[in-house]
Coordinates of C-alpha atoms in Angstrom, one line a residue:
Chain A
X1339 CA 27.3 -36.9 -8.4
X1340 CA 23.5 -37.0 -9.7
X1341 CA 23.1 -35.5 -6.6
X1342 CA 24.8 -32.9 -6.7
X1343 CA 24.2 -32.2 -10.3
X1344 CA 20.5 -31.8 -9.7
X1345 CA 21.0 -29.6 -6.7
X1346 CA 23.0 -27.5 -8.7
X1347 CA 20.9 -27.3 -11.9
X1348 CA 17.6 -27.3 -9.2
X1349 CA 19.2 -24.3 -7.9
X1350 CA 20.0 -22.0 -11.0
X1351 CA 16.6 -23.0 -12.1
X1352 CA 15.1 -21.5 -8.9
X1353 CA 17.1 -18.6 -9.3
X1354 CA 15.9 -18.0 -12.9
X1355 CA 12.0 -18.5 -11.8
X1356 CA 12.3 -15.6 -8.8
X1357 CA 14.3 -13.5 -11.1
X1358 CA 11.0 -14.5 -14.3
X1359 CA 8.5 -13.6 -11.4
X1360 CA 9.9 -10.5 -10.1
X1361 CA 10.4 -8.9 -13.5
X1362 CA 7.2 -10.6 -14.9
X1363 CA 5.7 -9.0 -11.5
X1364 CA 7.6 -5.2 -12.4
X1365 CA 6.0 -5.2 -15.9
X1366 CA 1.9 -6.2 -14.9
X1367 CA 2.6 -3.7 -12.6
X1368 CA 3.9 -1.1 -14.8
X1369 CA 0.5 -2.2 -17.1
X1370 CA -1.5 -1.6 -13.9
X1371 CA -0.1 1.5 -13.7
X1372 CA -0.7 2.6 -17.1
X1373 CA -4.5 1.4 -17.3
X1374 CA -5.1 3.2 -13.7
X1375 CA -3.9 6.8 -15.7
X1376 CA -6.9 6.6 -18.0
X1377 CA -9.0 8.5 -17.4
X1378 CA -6.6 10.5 -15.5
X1379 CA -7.6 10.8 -12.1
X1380 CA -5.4 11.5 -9.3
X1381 CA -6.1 12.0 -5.1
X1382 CA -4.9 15.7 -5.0
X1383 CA -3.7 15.4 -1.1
X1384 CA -1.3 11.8 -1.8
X1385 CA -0.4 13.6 -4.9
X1386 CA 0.7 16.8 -3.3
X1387 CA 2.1 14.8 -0.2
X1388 CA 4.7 13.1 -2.3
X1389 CA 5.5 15.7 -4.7
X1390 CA 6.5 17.8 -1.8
X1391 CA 8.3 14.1 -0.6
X1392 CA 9.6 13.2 -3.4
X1393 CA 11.0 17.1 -4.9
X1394 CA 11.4 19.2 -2.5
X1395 CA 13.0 16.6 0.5
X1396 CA 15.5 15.6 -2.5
X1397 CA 16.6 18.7 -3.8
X1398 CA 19.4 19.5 -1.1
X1399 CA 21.2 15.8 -2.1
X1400 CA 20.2 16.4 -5.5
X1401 CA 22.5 19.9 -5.3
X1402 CA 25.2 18.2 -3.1
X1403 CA 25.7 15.3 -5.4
X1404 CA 25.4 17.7 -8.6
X1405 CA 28.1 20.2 -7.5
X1406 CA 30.9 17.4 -6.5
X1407 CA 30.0 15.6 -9.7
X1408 CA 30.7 19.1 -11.6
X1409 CA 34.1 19.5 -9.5
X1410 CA 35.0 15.8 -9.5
X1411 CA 34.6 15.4 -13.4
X1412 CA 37.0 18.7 -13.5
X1413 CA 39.4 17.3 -11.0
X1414 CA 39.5 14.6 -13.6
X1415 CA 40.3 16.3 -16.2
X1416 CA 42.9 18.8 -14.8
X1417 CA 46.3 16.8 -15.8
X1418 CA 45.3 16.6 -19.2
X1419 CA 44.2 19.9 -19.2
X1420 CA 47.2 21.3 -17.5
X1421 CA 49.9 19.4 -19.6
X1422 CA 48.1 20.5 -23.0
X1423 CA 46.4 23.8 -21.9
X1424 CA 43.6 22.8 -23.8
X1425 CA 41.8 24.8 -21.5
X1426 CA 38.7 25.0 -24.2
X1427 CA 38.1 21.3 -24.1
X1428 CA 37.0 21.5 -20.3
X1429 CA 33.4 22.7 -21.1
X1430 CA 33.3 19.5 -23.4
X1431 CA 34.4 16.8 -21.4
X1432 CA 32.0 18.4 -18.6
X1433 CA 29.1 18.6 -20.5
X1434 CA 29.8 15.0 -22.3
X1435 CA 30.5 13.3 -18.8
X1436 CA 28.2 15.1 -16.6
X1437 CA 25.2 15.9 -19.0
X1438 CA 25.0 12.5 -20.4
X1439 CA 26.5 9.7 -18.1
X1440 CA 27.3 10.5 -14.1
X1441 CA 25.1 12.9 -13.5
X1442 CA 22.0 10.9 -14.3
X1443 CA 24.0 7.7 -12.7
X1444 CA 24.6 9.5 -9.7
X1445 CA 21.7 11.3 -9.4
X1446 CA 19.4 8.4 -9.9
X1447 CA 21.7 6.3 -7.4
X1448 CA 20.8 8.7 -4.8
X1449 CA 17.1 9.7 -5.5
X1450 CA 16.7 5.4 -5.4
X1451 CA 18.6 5.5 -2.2
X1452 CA 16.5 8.1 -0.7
X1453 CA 12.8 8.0 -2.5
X1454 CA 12.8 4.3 -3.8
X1455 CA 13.9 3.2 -0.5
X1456 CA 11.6 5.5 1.5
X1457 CA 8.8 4.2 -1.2
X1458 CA 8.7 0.6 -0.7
X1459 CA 9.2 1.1 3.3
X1460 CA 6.3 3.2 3.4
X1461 CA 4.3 0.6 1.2
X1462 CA 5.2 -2.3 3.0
X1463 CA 4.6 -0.6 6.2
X1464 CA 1.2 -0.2 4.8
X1465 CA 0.6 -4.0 4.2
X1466 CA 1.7 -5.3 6.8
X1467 CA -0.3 -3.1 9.0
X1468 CA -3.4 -3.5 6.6
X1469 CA -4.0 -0.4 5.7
X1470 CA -3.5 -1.2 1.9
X1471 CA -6.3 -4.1 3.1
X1472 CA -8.3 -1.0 4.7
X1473 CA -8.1 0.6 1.4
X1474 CA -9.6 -2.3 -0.4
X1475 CA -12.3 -2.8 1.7
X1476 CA -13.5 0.8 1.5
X1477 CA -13.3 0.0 -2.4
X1478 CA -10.7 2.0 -2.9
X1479 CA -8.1 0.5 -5.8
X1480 CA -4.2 1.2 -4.0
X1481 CA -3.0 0.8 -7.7
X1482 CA -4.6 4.3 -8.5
X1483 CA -4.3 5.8 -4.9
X1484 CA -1.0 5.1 -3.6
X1485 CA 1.0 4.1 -6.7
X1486 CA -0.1 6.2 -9.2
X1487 CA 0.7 9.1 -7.7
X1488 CA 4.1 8.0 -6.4
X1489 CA 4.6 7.1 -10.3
X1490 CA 3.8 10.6 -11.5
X1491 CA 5.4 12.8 -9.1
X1492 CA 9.0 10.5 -9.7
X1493 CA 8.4 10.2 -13.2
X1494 CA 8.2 14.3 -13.1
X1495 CA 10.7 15.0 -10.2
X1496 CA 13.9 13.2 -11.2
X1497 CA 13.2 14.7 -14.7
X1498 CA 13.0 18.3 -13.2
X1499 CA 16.0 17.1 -10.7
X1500 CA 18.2 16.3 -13.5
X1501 CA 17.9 19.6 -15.2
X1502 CA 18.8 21.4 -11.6
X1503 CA 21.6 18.9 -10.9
X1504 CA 23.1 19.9 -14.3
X1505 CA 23.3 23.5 -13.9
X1506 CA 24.8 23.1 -10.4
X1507 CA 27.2 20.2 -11.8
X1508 CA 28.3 23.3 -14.2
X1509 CA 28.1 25.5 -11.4
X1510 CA 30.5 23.1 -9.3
X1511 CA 32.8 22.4 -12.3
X1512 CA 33.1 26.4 -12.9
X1513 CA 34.0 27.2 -9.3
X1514 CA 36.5 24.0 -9.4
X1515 CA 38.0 25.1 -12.5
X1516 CA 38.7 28.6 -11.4
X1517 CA 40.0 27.6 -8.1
X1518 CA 42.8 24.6 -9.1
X1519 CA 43.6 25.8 -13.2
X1520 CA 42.3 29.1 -12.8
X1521 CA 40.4 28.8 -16.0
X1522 CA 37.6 31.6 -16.0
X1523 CA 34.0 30.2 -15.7
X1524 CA 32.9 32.0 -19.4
X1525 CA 35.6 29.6 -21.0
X1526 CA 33.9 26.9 -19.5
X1527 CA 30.4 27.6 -20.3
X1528 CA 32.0 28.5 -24.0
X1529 CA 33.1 25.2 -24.4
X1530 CA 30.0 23.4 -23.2
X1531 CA 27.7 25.8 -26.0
X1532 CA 30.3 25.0 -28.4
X1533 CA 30.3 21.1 -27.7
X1534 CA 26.7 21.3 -28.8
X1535 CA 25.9 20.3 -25.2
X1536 CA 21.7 20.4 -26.1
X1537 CA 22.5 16.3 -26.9
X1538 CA 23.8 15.7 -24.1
X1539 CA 21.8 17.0 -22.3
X1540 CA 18.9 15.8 -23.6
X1541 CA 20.3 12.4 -23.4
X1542 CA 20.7 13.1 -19.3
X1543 CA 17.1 14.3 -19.4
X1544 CA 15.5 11.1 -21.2
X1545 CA 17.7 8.6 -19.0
X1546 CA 16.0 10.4 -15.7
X1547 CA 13.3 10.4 -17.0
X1548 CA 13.4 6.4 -17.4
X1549 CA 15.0 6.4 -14.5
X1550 CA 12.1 8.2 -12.9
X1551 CA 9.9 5.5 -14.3
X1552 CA 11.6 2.2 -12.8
X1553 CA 12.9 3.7 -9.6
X1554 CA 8.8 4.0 -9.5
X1555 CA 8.0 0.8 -10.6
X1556 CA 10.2 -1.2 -8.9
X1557 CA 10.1 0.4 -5.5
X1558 CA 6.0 0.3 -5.1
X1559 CA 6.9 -3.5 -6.4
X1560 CA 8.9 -4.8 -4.1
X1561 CA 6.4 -2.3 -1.4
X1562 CA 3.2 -3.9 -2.0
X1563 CA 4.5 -7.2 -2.4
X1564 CA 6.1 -7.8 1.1
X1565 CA 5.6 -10.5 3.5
X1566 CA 6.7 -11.4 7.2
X1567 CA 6.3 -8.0 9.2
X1568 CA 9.0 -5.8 9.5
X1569 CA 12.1 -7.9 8.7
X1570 CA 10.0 -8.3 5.5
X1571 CA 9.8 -4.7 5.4
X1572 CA 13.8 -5.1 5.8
X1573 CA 13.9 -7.5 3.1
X1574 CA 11.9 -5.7 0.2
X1575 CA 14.0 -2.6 1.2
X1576 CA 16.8 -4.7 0.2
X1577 CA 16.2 -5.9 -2.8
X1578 CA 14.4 -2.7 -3.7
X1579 CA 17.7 -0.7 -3.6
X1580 CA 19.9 -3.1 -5.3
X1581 CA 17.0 -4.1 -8.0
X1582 CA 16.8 -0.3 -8.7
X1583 CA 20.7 0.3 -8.9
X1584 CA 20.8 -2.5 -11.4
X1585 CA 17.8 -1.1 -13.6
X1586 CA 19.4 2.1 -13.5
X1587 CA 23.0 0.7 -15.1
X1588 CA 20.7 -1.4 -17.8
X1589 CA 18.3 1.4 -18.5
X1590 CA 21.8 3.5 -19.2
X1591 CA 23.4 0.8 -21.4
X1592 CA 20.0 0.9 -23.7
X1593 CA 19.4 4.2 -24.0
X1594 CA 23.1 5.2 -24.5
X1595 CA 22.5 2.3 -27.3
X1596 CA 20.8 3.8 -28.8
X1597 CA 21.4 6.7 -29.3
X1598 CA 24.3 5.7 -30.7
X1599 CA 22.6 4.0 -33.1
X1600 CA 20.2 6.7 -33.8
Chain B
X324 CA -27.3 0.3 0.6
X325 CA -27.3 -0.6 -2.0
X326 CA -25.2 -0.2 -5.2
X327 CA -24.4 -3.1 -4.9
X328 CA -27.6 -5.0 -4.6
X329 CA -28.1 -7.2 -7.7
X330 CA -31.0 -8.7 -9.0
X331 CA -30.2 -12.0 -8.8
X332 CA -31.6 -14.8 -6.2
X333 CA -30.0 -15.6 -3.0
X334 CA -32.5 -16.6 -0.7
X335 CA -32.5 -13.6 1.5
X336 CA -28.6 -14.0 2.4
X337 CA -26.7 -10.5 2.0
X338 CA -23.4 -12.5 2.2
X339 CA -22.6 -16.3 1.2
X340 CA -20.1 -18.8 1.8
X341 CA -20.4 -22.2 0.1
X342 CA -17.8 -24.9 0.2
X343 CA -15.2 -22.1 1.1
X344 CA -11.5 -23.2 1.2
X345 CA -8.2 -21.6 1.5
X346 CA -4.8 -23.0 1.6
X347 CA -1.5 -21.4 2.4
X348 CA 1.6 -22.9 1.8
X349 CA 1.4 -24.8 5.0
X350 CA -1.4 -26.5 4.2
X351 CA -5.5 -26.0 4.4
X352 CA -6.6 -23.7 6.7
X353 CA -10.1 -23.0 5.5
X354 CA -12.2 -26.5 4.5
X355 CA -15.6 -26.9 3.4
X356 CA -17.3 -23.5 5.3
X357 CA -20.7 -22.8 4.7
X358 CA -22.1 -19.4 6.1
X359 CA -25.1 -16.9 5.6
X360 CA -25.3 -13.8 6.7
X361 CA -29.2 -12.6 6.3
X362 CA -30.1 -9.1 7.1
X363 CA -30.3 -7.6 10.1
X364 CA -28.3 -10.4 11.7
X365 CA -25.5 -10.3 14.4
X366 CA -23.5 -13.7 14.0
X367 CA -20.9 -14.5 16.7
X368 CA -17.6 -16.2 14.7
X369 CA -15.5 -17.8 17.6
X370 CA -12.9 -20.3 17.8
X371 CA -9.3 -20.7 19.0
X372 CA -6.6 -18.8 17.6
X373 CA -5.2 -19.6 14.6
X374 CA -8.1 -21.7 13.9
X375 CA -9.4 -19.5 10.3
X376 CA -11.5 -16.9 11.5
X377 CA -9.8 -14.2 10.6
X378 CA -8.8 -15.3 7.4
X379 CA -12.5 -16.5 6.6
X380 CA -13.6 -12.8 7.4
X381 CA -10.8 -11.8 5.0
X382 CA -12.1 -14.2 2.4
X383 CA -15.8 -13.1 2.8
X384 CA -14.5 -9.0 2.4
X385 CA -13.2 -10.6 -1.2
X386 CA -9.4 -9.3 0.4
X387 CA -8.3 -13.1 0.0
X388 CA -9.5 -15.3 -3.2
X389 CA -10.3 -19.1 -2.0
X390 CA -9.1 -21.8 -3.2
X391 CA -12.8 -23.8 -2.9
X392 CA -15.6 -22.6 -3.5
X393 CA -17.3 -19.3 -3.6
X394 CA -18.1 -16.2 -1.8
X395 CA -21.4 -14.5 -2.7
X396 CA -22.1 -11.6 -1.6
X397 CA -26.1 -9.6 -2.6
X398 CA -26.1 -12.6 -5.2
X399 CA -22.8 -12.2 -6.9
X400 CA -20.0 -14.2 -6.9
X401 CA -17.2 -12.0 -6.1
X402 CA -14.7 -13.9 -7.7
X403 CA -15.9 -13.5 -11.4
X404 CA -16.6 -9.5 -10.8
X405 CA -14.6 -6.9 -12.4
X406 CA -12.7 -5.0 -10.0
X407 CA -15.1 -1.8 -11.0
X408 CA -18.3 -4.2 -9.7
X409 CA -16.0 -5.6 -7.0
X410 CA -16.0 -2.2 -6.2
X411 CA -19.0 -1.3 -5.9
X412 CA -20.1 -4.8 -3.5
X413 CA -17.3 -3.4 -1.5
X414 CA -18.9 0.2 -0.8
X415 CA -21.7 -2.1 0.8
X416 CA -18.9 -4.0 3.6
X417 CA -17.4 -2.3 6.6
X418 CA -14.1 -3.8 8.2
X419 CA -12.9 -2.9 11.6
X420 CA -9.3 -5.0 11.3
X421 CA -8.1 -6.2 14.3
X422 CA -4.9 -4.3 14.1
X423 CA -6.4 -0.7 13.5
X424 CA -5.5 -0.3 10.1
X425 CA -6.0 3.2 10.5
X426 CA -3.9 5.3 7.7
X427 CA -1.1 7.2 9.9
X428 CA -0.4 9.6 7.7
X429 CA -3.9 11.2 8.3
X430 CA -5.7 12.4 11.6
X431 CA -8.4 10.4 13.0
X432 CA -10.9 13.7 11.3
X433 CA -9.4 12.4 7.9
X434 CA -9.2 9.0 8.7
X435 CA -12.9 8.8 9.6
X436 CA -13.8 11.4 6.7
X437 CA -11.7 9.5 4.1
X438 CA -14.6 6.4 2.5
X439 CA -16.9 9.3 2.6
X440 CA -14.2 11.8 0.6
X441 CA -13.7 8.8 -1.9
X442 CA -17.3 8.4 -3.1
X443 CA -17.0 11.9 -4.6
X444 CA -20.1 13.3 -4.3
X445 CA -20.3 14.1 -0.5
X446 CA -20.0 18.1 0.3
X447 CA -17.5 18.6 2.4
X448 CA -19.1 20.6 5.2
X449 CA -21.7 17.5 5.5
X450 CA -18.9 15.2 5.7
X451 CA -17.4 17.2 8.5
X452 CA -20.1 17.5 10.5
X453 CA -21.4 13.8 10.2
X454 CA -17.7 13.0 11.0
X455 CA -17.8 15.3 14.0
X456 CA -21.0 13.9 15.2
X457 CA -19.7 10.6 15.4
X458 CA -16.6 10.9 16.5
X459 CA -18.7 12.3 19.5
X460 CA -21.1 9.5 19.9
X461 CA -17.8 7.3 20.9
X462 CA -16.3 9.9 23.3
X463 CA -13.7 11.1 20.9
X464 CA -14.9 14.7 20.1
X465 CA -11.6 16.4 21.4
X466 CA -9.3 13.8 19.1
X467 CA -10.4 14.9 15.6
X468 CA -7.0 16.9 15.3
X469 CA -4.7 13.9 16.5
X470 CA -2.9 11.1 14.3
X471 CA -3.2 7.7 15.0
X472 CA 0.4 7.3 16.5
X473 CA -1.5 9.6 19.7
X474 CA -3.9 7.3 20.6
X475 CA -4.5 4.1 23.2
X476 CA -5.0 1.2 21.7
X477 CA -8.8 1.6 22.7
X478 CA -9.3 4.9 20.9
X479 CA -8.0 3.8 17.6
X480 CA -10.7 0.5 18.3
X481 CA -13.0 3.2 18.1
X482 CA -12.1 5.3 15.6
X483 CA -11.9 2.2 13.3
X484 CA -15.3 1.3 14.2
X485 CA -16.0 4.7 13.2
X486 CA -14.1 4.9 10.0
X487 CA -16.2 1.6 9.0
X488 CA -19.7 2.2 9.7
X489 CA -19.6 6.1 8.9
X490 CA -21.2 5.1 5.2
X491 CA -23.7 2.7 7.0
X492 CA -22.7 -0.4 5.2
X493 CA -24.9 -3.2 4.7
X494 CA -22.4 -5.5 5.8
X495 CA -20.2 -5.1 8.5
X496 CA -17.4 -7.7 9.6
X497 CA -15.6 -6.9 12.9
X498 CA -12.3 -8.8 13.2
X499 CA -11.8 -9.4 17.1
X500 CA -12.8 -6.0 17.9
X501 CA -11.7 -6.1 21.6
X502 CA -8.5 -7.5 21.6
X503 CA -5.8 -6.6 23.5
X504 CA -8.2 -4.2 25.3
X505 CA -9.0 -4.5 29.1
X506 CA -12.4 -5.6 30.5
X507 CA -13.9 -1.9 30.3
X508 CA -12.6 -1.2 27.0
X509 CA -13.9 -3.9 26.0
X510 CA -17.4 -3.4 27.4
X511 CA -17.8 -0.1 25.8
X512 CA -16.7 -1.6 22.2
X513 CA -19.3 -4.1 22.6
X514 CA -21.7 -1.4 23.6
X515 CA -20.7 0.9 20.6
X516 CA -20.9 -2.3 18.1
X517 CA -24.6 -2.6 19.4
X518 CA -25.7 0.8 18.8
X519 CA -24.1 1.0 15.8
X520 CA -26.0 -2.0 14.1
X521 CA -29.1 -0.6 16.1
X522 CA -28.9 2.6 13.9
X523 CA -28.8 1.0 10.5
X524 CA -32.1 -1.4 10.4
X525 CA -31.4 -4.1 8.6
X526 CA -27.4 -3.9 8.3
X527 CA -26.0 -8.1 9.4
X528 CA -22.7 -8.2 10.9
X529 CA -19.9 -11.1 11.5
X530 CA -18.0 -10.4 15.1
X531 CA -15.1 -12.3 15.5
X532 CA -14.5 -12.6 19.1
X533 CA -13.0 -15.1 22.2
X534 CA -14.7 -12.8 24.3
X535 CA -18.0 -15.0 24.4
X536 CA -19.5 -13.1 27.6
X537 CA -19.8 -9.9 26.1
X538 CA -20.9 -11.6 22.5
X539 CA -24.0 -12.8 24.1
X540 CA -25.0 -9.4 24.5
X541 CA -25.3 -9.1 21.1
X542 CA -25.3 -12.6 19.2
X543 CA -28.2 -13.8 18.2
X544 CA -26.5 -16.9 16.5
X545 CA -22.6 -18.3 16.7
X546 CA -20.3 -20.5 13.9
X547 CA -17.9 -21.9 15.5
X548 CA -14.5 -23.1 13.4
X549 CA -12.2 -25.6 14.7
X550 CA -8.9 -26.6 12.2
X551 CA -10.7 -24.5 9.1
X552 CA -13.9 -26.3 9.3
X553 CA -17.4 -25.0 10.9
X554 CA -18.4 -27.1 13.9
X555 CA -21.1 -25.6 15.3
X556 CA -23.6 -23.2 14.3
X557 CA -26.4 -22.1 16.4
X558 CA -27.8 -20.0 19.0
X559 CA -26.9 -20.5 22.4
X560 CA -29.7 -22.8 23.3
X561 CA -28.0 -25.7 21.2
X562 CA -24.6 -25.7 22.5
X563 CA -25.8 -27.9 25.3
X564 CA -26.1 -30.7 22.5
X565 CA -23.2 -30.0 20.8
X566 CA -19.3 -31.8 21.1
X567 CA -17.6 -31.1 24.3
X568 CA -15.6 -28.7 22.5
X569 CA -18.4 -26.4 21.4
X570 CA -19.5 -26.5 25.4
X571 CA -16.2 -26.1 26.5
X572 CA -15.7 -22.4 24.6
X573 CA -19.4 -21.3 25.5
X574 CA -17.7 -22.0 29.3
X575 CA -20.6 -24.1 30.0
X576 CA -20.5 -27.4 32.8
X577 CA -21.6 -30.8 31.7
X578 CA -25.3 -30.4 32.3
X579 CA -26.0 -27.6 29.9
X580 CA -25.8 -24.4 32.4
X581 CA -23.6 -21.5 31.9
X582 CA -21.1 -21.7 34.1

């Protein structure tokens, strides 16, 4: 019984220590990050390299996601809409839904599934073939050349992604709208200005932007920090995607918190 | 070199180990290792595998902290530098790793150009002609264009031989530099690792080798580890007294002659 008791207890407590390191691990990095920006001082090819990675590559599943989350969110809303014919309130339960909750959800989602995944392979690639060791000993600090700009060019992608993705969501709800309740695209956009939309959208905007920060974080994390070869690689990938999928759900809960609140 | 040369005393020793230990979670695998490195030097590390050298070079480049005592390298102990000084000792070391390490996302031009890039104040036509020049001197003129994933095994040898001693270090450890290569690669690594520490007076090296017939080419003096701990150091002449071990790896027969 003591036995079991204390393999039980030894067990959660294990659990709680990995989870204590890994986040304690997330936020020195995060500092690391930080102190590395000043003075600014970025590697214009590794920064240009993953802005062209990390923006252009994800734009087409940036559009694709945006325009079914537009005609998804109308879809949604079409009984209500047909049994009331309050075709006016279309534009605001778009611009509410899509502006400040899925499309930032969903967009994040898949920029994690794509860049944070592609991030912490390519990192851990890196150490376990050395070259992150190669770095160091031509005194070179992989903080400010390899994460740093992987940091900025996510931090300022996903924002500029989200503000894309929302005018195709619109675009996708318009053309979804006219098609199955024939409701013309200017009442749409009417109702979206009217719904002083400019909050919600803002709200979408700061969310991918945090979202741009800890899909960044977390991914050159779980990167640099992986052992065994390439099942290791495996391994961080992971936990990378799920870590990042969970950050993304808490990071929403806050800041829809509070702006509440606020 | 020397930005990073400091002031201090160290009794002529560019690089230090004293007392050096590192243990992984398996247990020790570096005990007690003492080392200098004095200028000019060529010291031969051998050993079995998975006997420490490797992660004693790694320990020595300041890419592994010890767990016992202390690496100094031009006087300084590198573990209480800040990482700007530790830096700076670093611009002194050259590594070739034993896996390449080349950066794949850059040709072997880049690759080779890239320490030189980092330090800031190269221009870059200079840079691309020194880089041109020796990418020559190792027979790998017509390659400048390719990426690592294009090359043999033996070129990427060379261009990381390159890569580390295009800044002429002061230091410059070579981590089993001909493994996996056949006998003629090998040779001509050997060769290049010669010329190479011929051009830069006074620059010491550490070679990490099995390959002891091609070593004495160049060795001057040997450490030999065994379980994390030195037990031998010496020229060749004093293997002949040392354990049957020591006499074994030098392939030499009971009365002292090289087999």
């Amino acid at each position: 019984m003591i036995r079991a008791l204390d393999a039980t207890f030894g067990a959660v407590g294990r659990g709680y220590l990995a989870l204590a390191r890994t986040v304690g691990g997330i936020v020195v990095l995060f500092g690391r990050i930080l102190r590395a920006m000043v003075p600014p001082r970025f590697d214009r090819d590794e920064t240009w390299r993953n802005l062209y990675d990390v923006g252009v590559k994800s734009f087409p599943i940036v559009v694709v996601t945006a325009l079914f989350v537009g005609a998804i969110m109308v879809i949604q809303s079409a009984f209500y809409v047909k049994r009331t014919g309050a075709t006016g309130l279309l534009g605001y339960g778009v611009g509410f839904s899509v502006f400040a909750e899925i499309g930032p959800i969903l967009i994040g989602l898949m920029f994690s599934g794509r860049v944070g995944a592609n991030t912490t392979a390519q990192l851990g690639t890196m150490v376990v073939t050395e070259q992150v060791d190669a770095l160091r000993t031509l005194a070179i600090d992989p903080i400010r050349y390899l994460v740093v700009p992987r940091f900025v060019t996510m931090l300022l992608m996903m924002t500029l992604l989200m503000v894309l993705g929302d005018a195709f969501a619109v675009l996708g709800a318009a053309g979804t709208a006219d098609a199955m309740l024939g409701v013309d695209w200017r009442v749409l956009v009417q109702g979206l200005l009217e719904a002083h939309f400019l909050d919600e959208f803002f709200m979408g905007v700061v969310k991918a932007s945090c979202f741009g920060v800890s899909i960044s974080v977390i991914s050159c994390f779980y990167g640099l920090n992986v052992r065994g070869g390439a099942v290791g690689v495996g391994r961080a990938v992971n936990a990378s995607v799920v870590a990042n999928a969970a950050a993304i759900f808490v990071l929403d809960f806050v800041i829809g918190t509070l702006y509440t609140v606020m | 070199m020397s930005a990073a040369a400091a002031p201090g005393a160290h009794d002529g020793a560019v690089l230090r180990a004293e007392g050096l230990g590192k243990r992984f979670a398996g247990g020790w695998v570096l005990e007690g290792v003492d080392l200098a490195l004095h200028p000019g030097e060529i010291v031969g590390l051998v050993g079995q595998g998975g006997h420490g050298k490797s992660v004693l070079l790694k320990c020595l480049a300041g890419l592994l902290a010890p767990d016992a005592g202390r690496v100094v390298a031009f006087g300084e102990d590198l573990a209480t530098l800040s990482s700007v000084r530790l830096a700076k000792v670093r611009e002194a070391y050259g590594y070739v790793f034993q896996n390449y390490a080349l950066f794949d996302f850059m040709t072997v031009a880049d690759n080779v150009a890239f320490p030189l890039r980092q330090r800031g104040d190269a221009d870059e036509r200079a840079v691309k002609a020194l880089v041109r020049e020796r990418l020559a001197e190792v027979g790998l003129a017509a390659a400048v264009g390719l990426y690592p994933r294009e090359l043999s095994g033996g070129m990427k040898k060379r261009v990381g031989l390159v890569r580390a001693t295009v800044t002429d270090p002061d230091v410059i450890l070579y981590d089993d530099p001909s493994a996996g290569l056949d006998p003629v690669t090998s040779s001509k690594i050997f060769e290049l690792i010669a010329r190479m520490q011929e051009r830069r007076a006074g620059s010491a090296a550490i070679v990490v080798s099995h390959d002891i017939d091609r070593m004495r080419a160049i060795c001057a003096r040997y450490v030999m580890l065994e379980r994390g701990r030195v037990v031998f150091e010496g020229g060749e002449e004093d293997v002949a007294g040392a354990p049957r071990a020591v006499s074994d790896f030098f392939d030499l027969d009971g009365a002292g002659v090289l087999a």
